[in-house]
CSV table of C-alpha atoms and ligand atoms in Angstrom, one decimal:
chain,number,residue,atom,x,y,z
L,1,MET,CA,-59.4,34.7,-78.4
L,2,ASN,CA,-58.2,32.3,-75.8
L,3,ARG,CA,-57.1,28.8,-76.5
L,4,ARG,CA,-60.5,27.3,-75.6
L,5,THR,CA,-62.6,29.6,-77.9
L,6,PHE,CA,-60.0,29.3,-80.6
L,7,LEU,CA,-60.3,25.5,-80.5
L,8,GLN,CA,-64.1,25.7,-80.4
L,9,THR,CA,-64.1,28.1,-83.5
L,10,CYS,CA,-61.8,25.7,-85.3
L,11,ALA,CA,-64.0,22.7,-84.5
L,12,SER,CA,-67.2,24.4,-85.6
L,13,ALA,CA,-65.6,25.7,-88.8
L,14,ALA,CA,-64.3,22.2,-89.6
L,15,SER,CA,-67.7,20.6,-88.9
L,16,LEU,CA,-70.0,23.1,-90.6
L,17,PRO,CA,-69.3,22.1,-94.2
L,18,LEU,CA,-69.6,18.4,-93.3
L,19,HIS,CA,-72.8,19.0,-91.5
L,20,ARG,CA,-74.3,20.9,-94.5
L,21,LEU,CA,-73.1,18.2,-96.8
L,22,ALA,CA,-74.9,15.5,-94.8
L,23,ALA,CA,-78.1,17.5,-94.6
L,24,GLN,CA,-78.0,18.1,-98.4
L,25,ASP,CA,-77.0,14.5,-99.2
L,26,LYS,CA,-79.7,12.6,-97.3
L,27,GLY,CA,-82.3,11.5,-99.9
L,28,LYS,CA,-80.7,13.7,-102.6
L,29,VAL,CA,-77.6,11.8,-103.5
L,30,LYS,CA,-78.1,9.8,-106.7
L,31,ILE,CA,-76.0,7.0,-108.1
L,32,THR,CA,-74.3,8.2,-111.3
L,33,GLY,CA,-71.9,5.4,-112.2
L,34,VAL,CA,-70.5,2.0,-111.3
L,35,LYS,CA,-67.0,1.0,-112.0
L,36,CYS,CA,-65.1,-2.3,-111.7
L,37,MET,CA,-61.4,-2.9,-111.8
L,38,ILE,CA,-59.5,-6.1,-111.4
L,39,VAL,CA,-56.4,-6.1,-109.3
L,40,ARG,CA,-54.2,-9.3,-109.4
L,41,GLY,CA,-53.3,-10.2,-105.9
L,42,THR,CA,-53.6,-13.7,-104.4
L,43,TRP,CA,-56.6,-14.0,-106.8
L,44,ASP,CA,-58.0,-11.6,-109.4
L,45,TRP,CA,-59.9,-9.2,-107.0
L,46,ASN,CA,-63.0,-7.6,-108.5
L,47,LEU,CA,-63.0,-4.1,-106.9
L,48,VAL,CA,-66.1,-2.1,-107.3
L,49,LYS,CA,-66.8,1.7,-107.1
L,50,VAL,CA,-70.2,3.2,-106.9
L,51,GLU,CA,-70.1,6.9,-107.8
L,52,THR,CA,-72.6,9.7,-107.0
L,53,GLY,CA,-73.3,13.2,-108.2
L,54,SER,CA,-72.1,14.6,-104.8
L,55,GLY,CA,-68.6,13.4,-105.3
L,56,LEU,CA,-69.0,10.8,-102.6
L,57,TYR,CA,-68.4,7.2,-103.7
L,58,GLY,CA,-68.4,3.7,-102.1
L,59,LEU,CA,-65.8,1.0,-102.4
L,60,GLY,CA,-66.7,-2.7,-102.6
L,61,GLU,CA,-65.4,-6.0,-103.8
L,62,ALA,CA,-67.1,-9.0,-105.3
L,63,TYR,CA,-65.6,-12.5,-104.9
L,64,TRP,CA,-62.9,-13.2,-107.5
L,65,GLY,CA,-63.6,-14.9,-110.8
L,66,PRO,CA,-64.1,-14.3,-114.5
L,67,GLY,CA,-67.4,-12.9,-115.7
L,68,VAL,CA,-68.2,-11.0,-112.5
L,69,LYS,CA,-66.9,-7.7,-113.9
L,70,ASP,CA,-69.1,-8.0,-117.0
L,71,LEU,CA,-72.2,-8.7,-114.9
L,72,ILE,CA,-71.5,-5.7,-112.7
L,73,LEU,CA,-71.0,-3.3,-115.5
L,74,ARG,CA,-73.4,-4.5,-118.2
L,75,GLN,CA,-76.2,-6.3,-116.3
L,76,LEU,CA,-76.5,-4.8,-112.8
L,77,ALA,CA,-75.2,-1.2,-112.9
L,78,PRO,CA,-78.0,0.1,-115.2
L,79,HIS,CA,-80.6,-1.0,-112.6
L,80,ILE,CA,-79.2,1.3,-109.9
L,81,ILE,CA,-78.1,4.4,-111.9
L,82,GLY,CA,-80.2,7.3,-110.7
L,83,GLU,CA,-81.3,5.6,-107.5
L,84,ASP,CA,-80.8,6.8,-103.9
L,85,PRO,CA,-77.8,4.8,-102.6
L,86,LEU,CA,-79.2,4.7,-99.1
L,87,ASN,CA,-81.9,2.2,-100.1
L,88,VAL,CA,-79.3,-0.6,-100.1
L,89,ASP,CA,-81.7,-3.6,-99.5
L,90,LYS,CA,-84.1,-2.4,-102.2
L,91,LEU,CA,-81.2,-2.0,-104.7
L,92,TYR,CA,-79.8,-5.4,-103.9
L,93,THR,CA,-83.3,-6.9,-104.3
L,94,LYS,CA,-83.9,-5.0,-107.5
L,95,MET,CA,-80.6,-6.1,-109.1
L,96,LEU,CA,-81.4,-9.8,-108.5
L,97,MET,CA,-85.1,-9.4,-109.5
L,98,LEU,CA,-84.2,-7.9,-112.8
L,99,SER,CA,-81.3,-10.2,-113.6
L,100,ALA,CA,-82.7,-13.7,-113.7
L,101,GLY,CA,-86.4,-13.4,-114.0
L,102,ALA,CA,-86.6,-12.8,-110.2
L,103,GLY,CA,-85.0,-16.2,-109.8
L,104,ALA,CA,-81.4,-15.5,-109.0
L,105,LEU,CA,-80.4,-17.9,-106.3
L,106,ALA,CA,-76.6,-18.4,-106.7
L,107,GLY,CA,-73.6,-18.1,-108.8
L,108,VAL,CA,-71.9,-15.0,-110.4
L,109,THR,CA,-75.1,-13.0,-110.5
L,110,VAL,CA,-75.3,-13.1,-106.7
L,111,THR,CA,-71.5,-12.5,-106.4
L,112,ALA,CA,-71.7,-9.5,-108.7
L,113,ALA,CA,-74.7,-8.0,-106.7
L,114,SER,CA,-72.7,-8.7,-103.5
L,115,GLY,CA,-69.8,-6.5,-104.8
L,116,ILE,CA,-72.2,-3.6,-105.5
L,117,GLU,CA,-74.1,-4.1,-102.2
L,118,ILE,CA,-70.8,-3.9,-100.4
L,119,ALA,CA,-69.9,-0.6,-102.1
L,120,LEU,CA,-73.3,0.8,-101.3
L,121,TRP,CA,-72.7,0.2,-97.5
L,122,ASP,CA,-69.4,2.1,-97.7
L,123,LEU,CA,-71.2,4.9,-99.6
L,124,ALA,CA,-74.1,5.0,-97.1
L,125,GLY,CA,-71.6,5.2,-94.3
L,126,LYS,CA,-69.9,8.1,-95.9
L,127,ILE,CA,-73.2,9.9,-96.6
L,128,LEU,CA,-74.4,9.3,-93.0
L,129,LYS,CA,-70.9,9.8,-91.6
L,130,THR,CA,-70.8,6.6,-89.6
L,131,PRO,CA,-68.9,3.2,-89.8
L,132,ALA,CA,-70.8,0.8,-92.1
L,133,CYS,CA,-71.4,-1.7,-89.2
L,134,ASN,CA,-73.5,0.9,-87.5
L,135,LEU,CA,-76.0,0.6,-90.4
L,136,LEU,CA,-76.3,-3.1,-89.9
L,137,GLY,CA,-77.9,-2.8,-86.4
L,138,GLY,CA,-74.7,-1.7,-84.7
L,139,ARG,CA,-71.9,-3.8,-83.5
L,140,PHE,CA,-71.5,-6.5,-80.9
L,141,ARG,CA,-67.7,-6.0,-80.8
L,142,ASP,CA,-65.2,-3.4,-81.9
L,143,ARG,CA,-62.6,-6.0,-82.9
L,144,VAL,CA,-63.1,-9.1,-85.1
L,145,ARG,CA,-60.8,-12.1,-84.6
L,146,PHE,CA,-59.0,-13.5,-87.6
L,147,TYR,CA,-57.5,-16.8,-88.5
L,148,ARG,CA,-54.6,-17.3,-90.8
L,149,THR,CA,-54.8,-20.0,-93.4
L,150,MET,CA,-51.6,-21.8,-94.4
L,151,GLN,CA,-51.1,-23.5,-97.7
L,152,ALA,CA,-50.4,-27.2,-98.2
L,153,VAL,CA,-47.0,-28.6,-97.2
L,154,ASP,CA,-45.2,-30.2,-100.1
L,155,ASN,CA,-44.7,-33.6,-98.4
L,156,PRO,CA,-47.3,-34.3,-95.7
L,157,GLU,CA,-45.2,-37.2,-94.3
L,158,ASP,CA,-42.4,-34.7,-93.4
L,159,LEU,CA,-43.4,-33.8,-89.8
L,160,GLY,CA,-40.5,-31.3,-89.8
L,161,ALA,CA,-42.3,-29.4,-92.7
L,162,TRP,CA,-45.5,-29.2,-90.6
L,163,ARG,CA,-43.5,-27.9,-87.6
L,164,ALA,CA,-41.7,-25.3,-89.8
L,165,GLN,CA,-45.0,-24.2,-91.2
L,166,VAL,CA,-46.6,-23.7,-87.8
L,167,GLN,CA,-43.5,-21.8,-86.6
L,168,GLU,CA,-43.6,-19.6,-89.8
L,169,ALA,CA,-47.3,-18.9,-89.2
L,170,MET,CA,-46.8,-18.0,-85.5
L,171,ALA,CA,-43.8,-15.7,-86.4
L,172,GLU,CA,-45.9,-13.5,-88.6
L,173,LYS,CA,-46.1,-10.0,-87.1
L,174,PHE,CA,-49.9,-9.8,-86.8
L,175,GLY,CA,-50.2,-11.9,-83.6
L,176,TRP,CA,-52.5,-14.5,-84.9
L,177,THR,CA,-54.4,-16.6,-82.3
L,178,ALA,CA,-56.0,-19.0,-84.8
L,179,PHE,CA,-54.9,-20.8,-87.9
L,180,LYS,CA,-56.1,-23.3,-90.5
L,181,PHE,CA,-54.0,-26.0,-92.0
L,182,GLN,CA,-54.5,-28.2,-95.0
L,183,GLY,CA,-55.5,-31.7,-93.9
L,184,ASP,CA,-56.6,-32.8,-97.3
L,185,GLY,CA,-54.7,-33.8,-100.5
L,186,ILE,CA,-52.6,-36.4,-98.6
L,187,PRO,CA,-52.7,-39.0,-101.5
L,188,PRO,CA,-51.6,-36.7,-104.3
L,189,ARG,CA,-48.8,-35.2,-102.4
L,190,ALA,CA,-47.6,-38.2,-100.5
L,191,ASP,CA,-48.2,-40.5,-103.5
L,192,PRO,CA,-48.2,-38.3,-106.6
L,193,GLU,CA,-48.6,-41.2,-109.0
L,194,TYR,CA,-51.4,-42.9,-107.0
L,195,LYS,CA,-49.4,-46.1,-106.8
L,196,GLU,CA,-50.1,-47.1,-103.2
L,197,PRO,CA,-52.8,-49.8,-102.8
L,198,GLY,CA,-56.2,-48.1,-102.4
L,199,HIS,CA,-55.2,-44.8,-104.0
L,200,ASP,CA,-57.2,-43.7,-107.1
L,201,ARG,CA,-57.4,-40.2,-108.6
L,202,TYR,CA,-61.2,-40.3,-108.7
L,203,THR,CA,-62.4,-42.0,-105.5
L,204,ARG,CA,-63.1,-40.2,-102.3
L,205,GLY,CA,-61.4,-42.7,-100.0
L,206,LEU,CA,-58.7,-42.5,-97.3
L,207,THR,CA,-56.6,-45.6,-96.7
L,208,LEU,CA,-55.4,-46.6,-93.2
L,209,LYS,CA,-52.0,-45.1,-94.1
L,210,ASP,CA,-53.6,-41.8,-95.2
L,211,LEU,CA,-55.5,-41.6,-91.9
L,212,ARG,CA,-52.2,-42.3,-90.0
L,213,ARG,CA,-50.5,-39.5,-92.0
L,214,ILE,CA,-53.3,-37.0,-91.2
L,215,GLY,CA,-53.4,-37.9,-87.6
L,216,ARG,CA,-49.7,-37.6,-87.1
L,217,ALA,CA,-49.6,-34.3,-89.0
L,218,MET,CA,-52.3,-32.7,-86.9
L,219,GLU,CA,-50.7,-34.1,-83.7
L,220,THR,CA,-47.5,-32.3,-84.8
L,221,VAL,CA,-49.4,-29.1,-85.5
L,222,ARG,CA,-51.0,-29.2,-82.0
L,223,ALA,CA,-47.7,-30.1,-80.3
L,224,THR,CA,-46.0,-27.1,-82.0
L,225,LEU,CA,-48.8,-24.6,-81.4
L,226,GLY,CA,-49.3,-25.6,-77.8
L,227,PRO,CA,-52.6,-26.4,-76.1
L,228,ASP,CA,-54.5,-23.1,-76.4
L,229,ILE,CA,-54.1,-21.9,-80.0
L,230,ASP,CA,-57.1,-22.7,-82.3
L,231,PHE,CA,-56.7,-24.3,-85.6
L,232,GLY,CA,-59.1,-25.6,-88.3
L,233,VAL,CA,-58.4,-28.5,-90.6
L,234,GLU,CA,-59.3,-28.1,-94.3
L,235,ALA,CA,-60.7,-31.1,-96.2
L,236,HIS,CA,-61.9,-29.3,-99.4
L,237,TRP,CA,-65.0,-31.6,-100.0
L,238,ARG,CA,-62.8,-34.6,-100.9
L,239,TYR,CA,-64.2,-37.5,-98.9
L,240,ASP,CA,-67.1,-39.8,-98.7
L,241,VAL,CA,-69.2,-39.9,-95.5
L,242,ARG,CA,-67.4,-42.8,-93.9
L,243,ASP,CA,-63.9,-41.6,-94.9
L,244,ALA,CA,-64.8,-38.1,-93.5
L,245,ILE,CA,-65.9,-39.7,-90.2
L,246,ASN,CA,-62.7,-41.6,-90.0
L,247,MET,CA,-60.7,-38.4,-90.7
L,248,ALA,CA,-62.5,-36.6,-87.9
L,249,ARG,CA,-61.7,-39.5,-85.6
L,250,VAL,CA,-58.0,-39.3,-86.2
L,251,ILE,CA,-57.8,-35.5,-85.8
L,252,GLU,CA,-60.1,-35.4,-82.7
L,253,PRO,CA,-57.2,-35.9,-80.2
L,254,SER,CA,-55.6,-32.8,-81.5
L,255,ASN,CA,-58.7,-30.7,-80.6
L,256,PRO,CA,-59.1,-28.7,-83.8
L,257,MET,CA,-61.6,-25.8,-83.8
L,258,TRP,CA,-63.2,-27.5,-86.8
L,259,LEU,CA,-63.1,-29.9,-89.7
L,260,GLU,CA,-63.9,-27.9,-92.8
L,261,ASP,CA,-65.9,-29.1,-95.8
L,262,PRO,CA,-65.5,-32.9,-95.1
L,263,VAL,CA,-67.8,-34.2,-97.8
L,264,PRO,CA,-68.9,-32.7,-101.2
L,265,PRO,CA,-71.3,-29.8,-100.8
L,266,GLY,CA,-74.1,-31.1,-103.0
L,267,ASN,CA,-75.8,-33.4,-100.5
L,268,ILE,CA,-77.0,-31.8,-97.3
L,269,GLU,CA,-78.0,-35.1,-95.7
L,270,ALA,CA,-74.4,-36.4,-96.1
L,271,MET,CA,-73.1,-33.3,-94.3
L,272,VAL,CA,-75.8,-33.8,-91.6
L,273,ARG,CA,-74.7,-37.4,-91.1
L,274,VAL,CA,-71.0,-36.4,-90.7
L,275,THR,CA,-71.8,-33.5,-88.4
L,276,GLN,CA,-74.0,-35.6,-86.1
L,277,THR,CA,-71.6,-38.5,-86.0
L,278,VAL,CA,-68.3,-36.9,-85.2
L,279,ASN,CA,-67.0,-35.2,-82.1
L,280,VAL,CA,-65.1,-32.5,-84.0
L,281,PRO,CA,-67.0,-29.4,-85.0
L,282,VAL,CA,-67.9,-29.3,-88.7
L,283,CYS,CA,-67.6,-26.0,-90.6
L,284,THR,CA,-69.0,-25.5,-94.1
L,285,GLY,CA,-70.8,-23.0,-96.4
L,286,GLU,CA,-68.3,-21.2,-98.6
L,287,ASN,CA,-70.0,-22.7,-101.7
L,288,LEU,CA,-73.5,-21.5,-100.7
L,289,TYR,CA,-75.3,-18.3,-101.6
L,290,THR,CA,-78.0,-16.3,-99.8
L,291,ARG,CA,-80.5,-17.4,-97.1
L,292,ASP,CA,-82.0,-19.9,-99.5
L,293,GLY,CA,-78.8,-21.7,-100.0
L,294,PHE,CA,-78.0,-21.9,-96.3
L,295,ARG,CA,-81.5,-22.7,-95.1
L,296,PRO,CA,-81.6,-26.5,-95.5
L,297,LEU,CA,-78.1,-26.9,-94.0
L,298,ILE,CA,-79.1,-24.8,-91.0
L,299,GLU,CA,-82.5,-26.2,-90.5
L,300,ARG,CA,-81.2,-29.8,-90.5
L,301,GLN,CA,-78.4,-29.0,-88.1
L,302,GLY,CA,-76.0,-29.9,-90.9
L,303,CYS,CA,-72.9,-28.2,-89.4
L,304,ASP,CA,-71.7,-26.6,-86.3
L,305,ILE,CA,-70.3,-23.4,-87.9
L,306,VAL,CA,-71.6,-21.7,-91.1
L,307,HIS,CA,-68.6,-20.4,-93.1
L,308,ILE,CA,-70.1,-17.5,-95.1
L,309,ASP,CA,-68.1,-15.9,-98.0
L,310,ILE,CA,-69.6,-12.4,-97.5
L,311,PRO,CA,-68.5,-10.8,-100.8
L,312,LYS,CA,-69.9,-13.9,-102.6
L,313,SER,CA,-73.0,-15.0,-100.9
L,314,GLY,CA,-75.1,-11.8,-101.0
L,315,GLY,CA,-73.1,-9.1,-99.3
L,316,LEU,CA,-73.2,-7.7,-95.8
L,317,LEU,CA,-76.9,-7.6,-95.0
L,318,GLU,CA,-77.7,-10.9,-96.6
L,319,SER,CA,-74.8,-12.5,-94.6
L,320,LYS,CA,-76.2,-11.0,-91.4
L,321,ARG,CA,-79.5,-12.6,-92.3
L,322,ILE,CA,-77.8,-16.0,-92.8
L,323,HIS,CA,-76.1,-15.5,-89.5
L,324,ASP,CA,-79.4,-14.7,-87.8
L,325,LEU,CA,-81.0,-17.8,-89.2
L,326,ALA,CA,-78.0,-19.9,-88.0
L,327,ASP,CA,-78.1,-18.2,-84.6
L,328,THR,CA,-81.8,-19.2,-84.1
L,329,HIS,CA,-80.5,-22.8,-84.5
L,330,TYR,CA,-77.5,-22.2,-82.1
L,331,ILE,CA,-75.1,-22.7,-85.0
L,332,ALA,CA,-72.1,-20.3,-84.9
L,333,THR,CA,-70.9,-18.2,-87.8
L,334,ALA,CA,-67.4,-17.7,-89.3
L,335,ALA,CA,-66.3,-16.1,-92.6
L,336,HIS,CA,-64.4,-17.6,-95.5
L,337,ASN,CA,-62.3,-15.0,-97.2
L,338,PRO,CA,-59.8,-14.8,-100.1
L,339,ALA,CA,-60.5,-11.1,-100.7
L,340,SER,CA,-58.3,-8.0,-100.9
L,341,PRO,CA,-58.3,-5.7,-97.9
L,342,VAL,CA,-61.4,-3.9,-99.3
L,343,GLY,CA,-63.6,-7.0,-99.2
L,344,THR,CA,-61.9,-8.2,-96.0
L,345,ILE,CA,-62.6,-5.0,-94.1
L,346,ALA,CA,-66.1,-4.8,-95.4
L,347,SER,CA,-66.7,-8.4,-94.4
L,348,ALA,CA,-65.3,-7.6,-90.9
L,349,HIS,CA,-68.0,-4.8,-90.5
L,350,ALA,CA,-70.7,-7.5,-91.1
L,351,ALA,CA,-68.9,-9.8,-88.6
L,352,ALA,CA,-68.9,-7.1,-86.0
L,353,SER,CA,-72.7,-6.8,-86.4
L,354,MET,CA,-73.3,-10.5,-85.9
L,355,ARG,CA,-74.0,-11.8,-82.3
L,356,ASP,CA,-72.5,-15.2,-82.6
L,357,PHE,CA,-69.6,-14.5,-85.0
L,358,ARG,CA,-66.4,-16.5,-84.1
L,359,VAL,CA,-63.5,-16.0,-86.5
L,360,HIS,CA,-62.8,-14.5,-89.9
L,361,GLU,CA,-60.4,-16.0,-92.5
L,362,LEU,CA,-57.3,-14.4,-94.0
L,363,ALA,CA,-56.0,-16.7,-96.8
L,364,LYS,CA,-52.8,-16.5,-98.8
L,365,TYR,CA,-51.3,-13.4,-97.4
L,366,ILE,CA,-48.8,-11.6,-99.8
L,367,GLY,CA,-46.3,-8.9,-98.9
L,368,TRP,CA,-48.2,-5.9,-100.4
L,369,TRP,CA,-51.7,-7.1,-99.3
L,370,GLN,CA,-52.4,-4.4,-96.7
L,371,ASP,CA,-50.7,-1.7,-98.8
L,372,LEU,CA,-53.5,-1.9,-101.3
L,373,VAL,CA,-55.4,0.4,-99.0
L,374,ILE,CA,-54.4,3.5,-97.2
L,375,HIS,CA,-54.9,2.7,-93.5
L,376,ASP,CA,-54.2,3.9,-90.0
L,377,GLY,CA,-51.5,1.6,-88.5
L,378,PRO,CA,-51.3,-2.1,-89.2
L,379,ILE,CA,-54.6,-3.6,-90.4
L,380,PHE,CA,-54.2,-6.5,-87.9
L,381,GLU,CA,-53.1,-6.3,-84.3
L,382,GLY,CA,-53.0,-9.2,-81.9
L,383,GLY,CA,-54.8,-11.3,-84.5
L,384,TYR,CA,-57.8,-9.0,-84.6
L,385,TYR,CA,-59.1,-6.3,-87.0
L,386,ARG,CA,-60.3,-3.2,-85.1
L,387,ILE,CA,-63.3,-1.3,-86.6
L,388,ARG,CA,-62.1,2.3,-87.3
L,389,GLU,CA,-64.3,5.2,-86.2
L,390,LYS,CA,-64.5,6.5,-89.8
L,391,PRO,CA,-67.4,6.8,-92.3
L,392,GLY,CA,-68.1,3.6,-94.3
L,393,TYR,CA,-65.2,1.2,-94.1
L,394,GLY,CA,-62.7,3.9,-93.4
L,395,VAL,CA,-60.3,2.9,-96.2
L,396,GLU,CA,-59.3,4.2,-99.6
L,397,LEU,CA,-57.4,2.4,-102.3
L,398,ASN,CA,-53.7,3.2,-102.6
L,399,PRO,CA,-53.6,4.2,-106.3
L,400,ASP,CA,-49.8,3.4,-106.7
L,401,VAL,CA,-50.2,-0.1,-105.3
L,402,ALA,CA,-53.4,-0.8,-107.2
L,403,LYS,CA,-51.9,0.4,-110.5
L,404,ALA,CA,-48.8,-1.7,-109.9
L,405,HIS,CA,-50.9,-4.8,-109.7
L,406,LEU,CA,-53.7,-4.4,-112.2
L,407,ALA,CA,-54.6,-7.6,-114.0
L,408,PRO,CA,-53.6,-7.7,-117.7
L,409,GLY,CA,-55.8,-5.4,-119.8
L,410,GLU,CA,-57.1,-3.4,-116.8
L,411,THR,CA,-56.7,0.3,-116.3
L,412,TRP,CA,-57.2,2.4,-113.2
L,413,TRP,CA,-60.9,2.5,-112.7
L,414,GLY,CA,-61.2,2.4,-116.5
V,1,MG,MG1,-62.3,-23.9,-97.3
């Protein structure tokens, strides 16, 4: 046997069992169990595992928060046991139909269903031996750009603290090309006792002094980043319409990529008025669920960028549908994201499948974040996540790291 035939023999021997497995699995693999395990990272991550009789399983993650695990295990799992996991859309629809009198629109029910939906795409990818994004219509890009969110500085009047934060963010080894800084919360941190004239714990106002503070802080960020690095400015729904418009005016000279959540999320018309008045792009949506939740915002041109939390708002396919609706209104899509690497990588697969996807969040990075999964090389390179040519999401949990960080009372896939 020469080298060539030897290699051909090895290749066919290696692929035969996999090929047989695929042929057997299509239409025959049935869901046998659903597990949920909470790992305490930057938040309490609700990790999901959908198991089958074939031994193949899918990994997913639902947006963090209490109650999600109970819903996954007690309410939703029984509806998909015994089902063919390849019917992902049907199973997502079935879970919601049977959980709230066919009326589930938002909240933890949708979040819990999102976590299972995400695990089903990983499983479908493993059954069909293809990356999950290939099941969402294929990909527009092999790499998804990420932005790094920084936490609030202690004293927003200290311009040296802003400079130091920017330098710290740029020094991270992942090569970020986009960031987000906290432009809100100026009164509580600059005036913790609310003693300055015009400050009040419950109003949504910004004084002239606050506006000056925000403007100078963002000028400092821009000067430190240089002219070409993107950054968003977070407002966390704190302001009234006029105050938000004033805030946009003072940050406009710093050319931010967006102002995020300028007014409370409950009144679409208020968001529309801000968006259509200011010259800074407005990004919002992390509190919304499903196409139904996003539809009025999109149809009324209520923002410039929809900010979808994919493991919260319906999962991969529902988020792609939200993107598609936004795209028909020429509104761009970005992703909000406090998830572990499991939810983050799954979300990046959806982002790869969206035509007008711009940038994906990574919030509150901690030292062992990427070690929670076994991965090829660094997860982020040059500020991007590259889709791996592996079935599903191409990652497995690192049991040692997961076990070391289980939330109190949790056991390994117990
Ligand atoms: Mg936000």
